[in-house]
Amino acid sequence: MNGAEVTGRLLAAADAIEAAQEDLSAADRAIGDGDHGAGMARAFAAVRKALAEKQPATPAEAFKTAGMAILFSAGGASGAVFGTYFMGLAKGAGSGELTAEAFAMALKEGASAVSARGGAKPGQKTMLDAAFPAAETCSGAETLFDALRRSAIAAEHGAQATIGMIAATGKAKTLGERSIGHIDPGAKSLAIILRAFAGQNA
Ligand code: ADP
Ligand code: MG
């Protein structure tokens, strides 16, 4: 995929996040403060605007444009988390077209950047429980189509797996065992983003 194609997929992700805003807020009401849907919708409205202005020439530039827009627009933990994630995608994507290999590297850099910045590890009930499995499953993919499809499936499984986890970071941490039985809102968001990015309709 070239810069314009990646931009198109990011716009599809923005549509999907906006459509899911209520569900994301409901998930955050269960174990957080209920602002996740609004924060993500605001972030992706800014992504949409920034992409239209910038018209990125390469995949990395498209991811970076999205990352900056999120960092500057969204409040709360998720602004820093998802902004950092997209900046990591940009770093890992390299300078050329998005291939299966470049996408795998991008997902790996995205997850690592969030973990390095926020200090969370997989298993703590965050978006990283979708981000790391998505990155890992991609490393064996032979085509970009396959890598995209695999990442979407792994992120969804990872997000579902957070239902059984005890939150060990973020606002939900104070709930301890009472966080069991609820999906992590950020993991749910990432699954939605990667599904749309893979070209699958919500
Ligand atoms: P806030 O917690 O400030 O209300 P949001 O509700 O928008 O922010 O986002 C919460 C989500 O952010 C969580 O569901 C989790 O996935 C993610 N998150 C929070 N802290 C971290 C962290 N240190 N590393 C990775 N993800 C995190
Ligand atoms: Mg919140």
mmCIF file of C-alpha atoms and ligand atoms in Angstrom:
data_model
loop_
_atom_site.group_PDB
_atom_site.id
_atom_site.type_symbol
_atom_site.label_atom_id
_atom_site.label_comp_id
_atom_site.label_asym_id
_atom_site.label_seq_id
_atom_site.Cartn_x
_atom_site.Cartn_y
_atom_site.Cartn_z
ATOM 1 C CA MET A 1 0.000 0.000 0.000
ATOM 2 C CA ASN A 2 1.186 3.518 -0.722
ATOM 3 C CA GLY A 3 0.585 6.686 1.296
ATOM 4 C CA ALA A 4 -2.809 7.388 -0.247
ATOM 5 C CA GLU A 5 -4.017 3.836 0.365
ATOM 6 C CA VAL A 6 -2.895 3.901 3.994
ATOM 7 C CA THR A 7 -4.613 7.270 4.372
ATOM 8 C CA GLY A 8 -7.815 5.705 3.045
ATOM 9 C CA ARG A 9 -7.600 2.885 5.581
ATOM 10 C CA LEU A 10 -7.015 5.374 8.406
ATOM 11 C CA LEU A 11 -10.133 7.232 7.335
ATOM 12 C CA ALA A 12 -12.031 3.930 7.488
ATOM 13 C CA ALA A 13 -10.672 3.461 11.024
ATOM 14 C CA ALA A 14 -11.945 6.949 11.898
ATOM 15 C CA ASP A 15 -15.418 5.995 10.619
ATOM 16 C CA ALA A 16 -15.374 2.791 12.678
ATOM 17 C CA ILE A 17 -14.287 4.562 15.873
ATOM 18 C CA GLU A 18 -16.970 7.205 15.432
ATOM 19 C CA ALA A 19 -19.596 4.493 14.899
ATOM 20 C CA ALA A 20 -18.425 2.674 18.044
ATOM 21 C CA GLN A 21 -18.220 5.763 20.257
ATOM 22 C CA GLU A 22 -21.190 4.789 22.463
ATOM 23 C CA ASP A 23 -19.969 1.203 22.943
ATOM 24 C CA LEU A 24 -16.504 2.431 23.872
ATOM 25 C CA SER A 25 -17.873 4.853 26.429
ATOM 26 C CA ALA A 26 -20.090 2.133 27.892
ATOM 27 C CA ALA A 27 -17.036 -0.138 28.234
ATOM 28 C CA ASP A 28 -15.175 2.674 30.013
ATOM 29 C CA ARG A 29 -18.142 3.376 32.306
ATOM 30 C CA ALA A 30 -17.923 -0.223 33.558
ATOM 31 C CA ILE A 31 -14.292 -0.018 34.698
ATOM 32 C CA GLY A 32 -13.207 3.613 34.229
ATOM 33 C CA ASP A 33 -14.638 7.107 33.989
ATOM 34 C CA GLY A 34 -16.710 6.727 30.825
ATOM 35 C CA ASP A 35 -14.787 9.160 28.633
ATOM 36 C CA HIS A 36 -13.027 6.729 26.287
ATOM 37 C CA GLY A 37 -15.528 6.864 23.414
ATOM 38 C CA ALA A 38 -15.619 10.653 23.388
ATOM 39 C CA GLY A 39 -11.826 10.876 23.624
ATOM 40 C CA MET A 40 -11.272 8.449 20.741
ATOM 41 C CA ALA A 41 -13.935 10.101 18.584
ATOM 42 C CA ARG A 42 -12.302 13.503 19.156
ATOM 43 C CA ALA A 43 -8.891 12.022 18.370
ATOM 44 C CA PHE A 44 -10.041 10.477 15.101
ATOM 45 C CA ALA A 45 -11.917 13.592 14.027
ATOM 46 C CA ALA A 46 -8.530 15.338 14.359
ATOM 47 C CA VAL A 47 -6.885 12.486 12.409
ATOM 48 C CA ARG A 48 -9.385 12.956 9.598
ATOM 49 C CA LYS A 49 -8.710 16.705 9.436
ATOM 50 C CA ALA A 50 -4.919 16.329 9.608
ATOM 51 C CA LEU A 51 -4.871 13.693 6.830
ATOM 52 C CA ALA A 52 -6.980 15.920 4.582
ATOM 53 C CA GLU A 53 -4.597 18.837 5.118
ATOM 54 C CA LYS A 54 -1.353 16.900 4.830
ATOM 55 C CA GLN A 55 -2.161 14.376 2.087
ATOM 56 C CA PRO A 56 0.679 12.096 3.233
ATOM 57 C CA ALA A 57 3.036 10.834 0.528
ATOM 58 C CA THR A 58 4.131 7.655 2.316
ATOM 59 C CA PRO A 59 2.615 5.160 4.781
ATOM 60 C CA ALA A 60 5.023 6.333 7.503
ATOM 61 C CA GLU A 61 3.952 9.939 6.947
ATOM 62 C CA ALA A 62 0.297 8.910 7.172
ATOM 63 C CA PHE A 63 0.862 7.125 10.501
ATOM 64 C CA LYS A 64 2.885 10.067 11.815
ATOM 65 C CA THR A 65 0.217 12.566 10.799
ATOM 66 C CA ALA A 66 -2.362 10.461 12.657
ATOM 67 C CA GLY A 67 -0.112 10.101 15.701
ATOM 68 C CA MET A 68 0.522 13.828 16.002
ATOM 69 C CA ALA A 69 -3.159 14.616 15.572
ATOM 70 C CA ILE A 70 -4.064 12.185 18.368
ATOM 71 C CA LEU A 71 -1.336 13.457 20.696
ATOM 72 C CA PHE A 72 -2.508 17.041 20.272
ATOM 73 C CA SER A 73 -6.266 16.458 20.370
ATOM 74 C CA ALA A 74 -7.210 13.706 22.779
ATOM 75 C CA GLY A 75 -7.046 14.119 26.507
ATOM 76 C CA GLY A 76 -6.726 11.360 29.069
ATOM 77 C CA ALA A 77 -4.490 8.335 29.036
ATOM 78 C CA SER A 78 -5.667 7.219 25.621
ATOM 79 C CA GLY A 79 -4.468 10.403 23.880
ATOM 80 C CA ALA A 80 -0.898 9.689 24.951
ATOM 81 C CA VAL A 81 -1.291 5.933 24.473
ATOM 82 C CA PHE A 82 -2.786 5.925 20.966
ATOM 83 C CA GLY A 83 -0.727 8.937 19.858
ATOM 84 C CA THR A 84 2.419 7.098 20.908
ATOM 85 C CA TYR A 85 1.159 3.938 19.195
ATOM 86 C CA PHE A 86 0.728 5.656 15.844
ATOM 87 C CA MET A 87 4.105 7.385 16.153
ATOM 88 C CA GLY A 88 5.557 3.905 16.720
ATOM 89 C CA LEU A 89 3.757 2.611 13.618
ATOM 90 C CA ALA A 90 5.380 5.451 11.662
ATOM 91 C CA LYS A 91 8.817 4.597 12.970
ATOM 92 C CA GLY A 92 8.471 0.888 12.192
ATOM 93 C CA ALA A 93 6.880 1.325 8.755
ATOM 94 C CA GLY A 94 10.138 2.420 7.125
ATOM 95 C CA SER A 95 10.366 4.814 4.188
ATOM 96 C CA GLY A 96 8.746 2.854 1.373
ATOM 97 C CA GLU A 97 5.421 1.212 0.621
ATOM 98 C CA LEU A 98 3.641 -0.808 3.273
ATOM 99 C CA THR A 99 4.543 -4.469 2.715
ATOM 100 C CA ALA A 100 3.729 -7.439 4.957
ATOM 101 C CA GLU A 101 7.157 -7.091 6.501
ATOM 102 C CA ALA A 102 6.895 -3.324 7.006
ATOM 103 C CA PHE A 103 3.440 -3.695 8.566
ATOM 104 C CA ALA A 104 4.756 -6.353 10.974
ATOM 105 C CA MET A 105 7.638 -4.048 11.950
ATOM 106 C CA ALA A 106 5.236 -1.129 12.356
ATOM 107 C CA LEU A 107 2.942 -3.061 14.701
ATOM 108 C CA LYS A 108 5.928 -4.223 16.703
ATOM 109 C CA GLU A 109 7.269 -0.672 17.091
ATOM 110 C CA GLY A 110 3.819 0.638 18.004
ATOM 111 C CA ALA A 111 3.335 -1.855 20.842
ATOM 112 C CA SER A 112 6.910 -1.432 22.083
ATOM 113 C CA ALA A 113 6.656 2.369 22.070
ATOM 114 C CA VAL A 114 3.494 2.316 24.207
ATOM 115 C CA SER A 115 5.009 -0.186 26.619
ATOM 116 C CA ALA A 116 8.226 1.848 26.911
ATOM 117 C CA ARG A 117 6.404 5.126 27.439
ATOM 118 C CA GLY A 118 3.654 4.010 29.824
ATOM 119 C CA GLY A 119 5.446 1.140 31.542
ATOM 120 C CA ALA A 120 2.649 -1.397 31.036
ATOM 121 C CA LYS A 121 3.203 -4.978 29.912
ATOM 122 C CA PRO A 122 0.843 -7.480 28.257
ATOM 123 C CA GLY A 123 -1.496 -9.145 30.753
ATOM 124 C CA GLN A 124 -2.329 -5.925 32.619
ATOM 125 C CA LYS A 125 -5.641 -5.362 30.817
ATOM 126 C CA THR A 126 -4.741 -2.531 28.428
ATOM 127 C CA MET A 127 -4.659 -1.952 24.677
ATOM 128 C CA LEU A 128 -1.289 -3.727 24.725
ATOM 129 C CA ASP A 129 -3.199 -7.006 25.117
ATOM 130 C CA ALA A 130 -4.479 -6.396 21.584
ATOM 131 C CA ALA A 131 -1.337 -4.649 20.264
ATOM 132 C CA PHE A 132 1.269 -7.307 21.061
ATOM 133 C CA PRO A 133 -0.702 -10.316 19.703
ATOM 134 C CA ALA A 134 -1.459 -8.336 16.526
ATOM 135 C CA ALA A 135 2.261 -7.666 16.046
ATOM 136 C CA GLU A 136 3.310 -11.227 16.816
ATOM 137 C CA THR A 137 0.863 -12.909 14.464
ATOM 138 C CA CYS A 138 2.011 -10.727 11.554
ATOM 139 C CA SER A 139 5.632 -11.735 11.578
ATOM 140 C CA GLY A 140 4.853 -14.968 9.714
ATOM 141 C CA ALA A 141 2.574 -13.464 7.075
ATOM 142 C CA GLU A 142 3.632 -13.694 3.434
ATOM 143 C CA THR A 143 1.320 -11.118 1.898
ATOM 144 C CA LEU A 144 0.130 -7.769 3.201
ATOM 145 C CA PHE A 145 -3.450 -8.963 2.779
ATOM 146 C CA ASP A 146 -2.715 -11.912 5.067
ATOM 147 C CA ALA A 147 -0.857 -9.718 7.584
ATOM 148 C CA LEU A 148 -3.775 -7.282 7.765
ATOM 149 C CA ARG A 149 -6.289 -10.077 8.210
ATOM 150 C CA ARG A 150 -4.192 -11.797 10.867
ATOM 151 C CA SER A 151 -3.632 -8.571 12.822
ATOM 152 C CA ALA A 152 -7.365 -7.878 12.934
ATOM 153 C CA ILE A 153 -8.170 -11.366 14.211
ATOM 154 C CA ALA A 154 -5.384 -11.363 16.820
ATOM 155 C CA ALA A 155 -6.358 -7.923 18.114
ATOM 156 C CA GLU A 156 -9.972 -9.014 18.482
ATOM 157 C CA HIS A 157 -8.975 -12.194 20.349
ATOM 158 C CA GLY A 158 -6.601 -10.165 22.494
ATOM 159 C CA ALA A 159 -9.295 -7.636 23.335
ATOM 160 C CA GLN A 160 -11.744 -10.410 24.249
ATOM 161 C CA ALA A 161 -9.092 -11.985 26.478
ATOM 162 C CA THR A 162 -8.937 -8.789 28.564
ATOM 163 C CA ILE A 163 -12.423 -9.665 29.874
ATOM 164 C CA GLY A 164 -10.846 -12.300 32.110
ATOM 165 C CA MET A 165 -7.965 -10.122 33.273
ATOM 166 C CA ILE A 166 -7.468 -8.080 36.432
ATOM 167 C CA ALA A 167 -6.503 -4.489 35.627
ATOM 168 C CA ALA A 168 -2.975 -3.740 36.793
ATOM 169 C CA THR A 169 -2.595 -0.235 35.340
ATOM 170 C CA GLY A 170 -4.645 2.874 34.566
ATOM 171 C CA LYS A 171 -7.899 3.957 36.218
ATOM 172 C CA ALA A 172 -9.316 0.411 36.378
ATOM 173 C CA LYS A 173 -6.446 -0.704 38.623
ATOM 174 C CA THR A 174 -8.249 0.491 41.746
ATOM 175 C CA LEU A 175 -11.066 -1.983 41.020
ATOM 176 C CA GLY A 176 -8.741 -4.976 41.361
ATOM 177 C CA GLU A 177 -10.711 -8.211 40.924
ATOM 178 C CA ARG A 178 -13.892 -6.256 40.237
ATOM 179 C CA SER A 179 -12.429 -5.384 36.832
ATOM 180 C CA ILE A 180 -12.851 -9.051 35.810
ATOM 181 C CA GLY A 181 -15.783 -9.629 33.474
ATOM 182 C CA HIS A 182 -15.375 -6.361 31.544
ATOM 183 C CA ILE A 183 -13.469 -5.743 28.322
ATOM 184 C CA ASP A 184 -10.680 -3.151 28.396
ATOM 185 C CA PRO A 185 -11.915 -0.103 26.440
ATOM 186 C CA GLY A 186 -8.540 0.687 24.864
ATOM 187 C CA ALA A 187 -8.081 -2.908 23.680
ATOM 188 C CA LYS A 188 -11.564 -2.778 22.186
ATOM 189 C CA SER A 189 -10.632 0.438 20.360
ATOM 190 C CA LEU A 190 -7.479 -1.041 18.906
ATOM 191 C CA ALA A 191 -9.363 -4.121 17.677
ATOM 192 C CA ILE A 192 -11.840 -1.803 15.930
ATOM 193 C CA ILE A 193 -9.018 0.242 14.395
ATOM 194 C CA LEU A 194 -7.083 -2.768 13.084
ATOM 195 C CA ARG A 195 -10.238 -4.388 11.743
ATOM 196 C CA ALA A 196 -11.111 -1.275 9.768
ATOM 197 C CA PHE A 197 -7.491 -0.836 8.694
ATOM 198 C CA ALA A 198 -7.613 -4.399 7.331
ATOM 199 C CA GLY A 199 -10.485 -3.330 5.101
ATOM 200 C CA GLN A 200 -13.168 -5.232 6.991
ATOM 201 C CA ASN A 201 -16.445 -3.509 7.625
ATOM 202 C CA ALA A 202 -17.681 -3.112 11.180
HETATM 203 P P1 ADP B 1 -8.451 7.651 30.984
HETATM 204 O O1 ADP B 1 -7.958 6.375 31.618
HETATM 205 O O2 ADP B 1 -7.527 8.816 31.228
HETATM 206 O O3 ADP B 1 -9.882 7.936 31.310
HETATM 207 P P2 ADP B 1 -9.307 6.597 28.441
HETATM 208 O O4 ADP B 1 -10.531 6.146 29.153
HETATM 209 O O5 ADP B 1 -9.515 7.353 27.192
HETATM 210 O O6 ADP B 1 -8.347 7.410 29.400
HETATM 211 O O7 ADP B 1 -8.436 5.330 28.040
HETATM 212 C C1 ADP B 1 -8.309 4.232 28.877
HETATM 213 C C2 ADP B 1 -7.532 3.163 28.114
HETATM 214 O O8 ADP B 1 -6.171 3.549 27.945
HETATM 215 C C3 ADP B 1 -7.480 1.841 28.853
HETATM 216 O O9 ADP B 1 -8.591 1.055 28.534
HETATM 217 C C4 ADP B 1 -6.165 1.213 28.389
HETATM 218 O O10 ADP B 1 -6.347 0.349 27.285
HETATM 219 C C5 ADP B 1 -5.354 2.401 27.941
HETATM 220 N N1 ADP B 1 -4.229 2.647 28.836
HETATM 221 C C6 ADP B 1 -4.210 3.363 29.967
HETATM 222 N N2 ADP B 1 -2.981 3.382 30.514
HETATM 223 C C7 ADP B 1 -2.185 2.635 29.681
HETATM 224 C C8 ADP B 1 -0.794 2.258 29.674
HETATM 225 N N3 ADP B 1 0.059 2.655 30.621
HETATM 226 N N4 ADP B 1 -0.350 1.486 28.645
HETATM 227 C C9 ADP B 1 -1.199 1.083 27.674
HETATM 228 N N5 ADP B 1 -2.499 1.415 27.627
HETATM 229 C C10 ADP B 1 -2.990 2.166 28.615
HETATM 230 MG MG MG B 2 -11.534 6.883 30.710
#
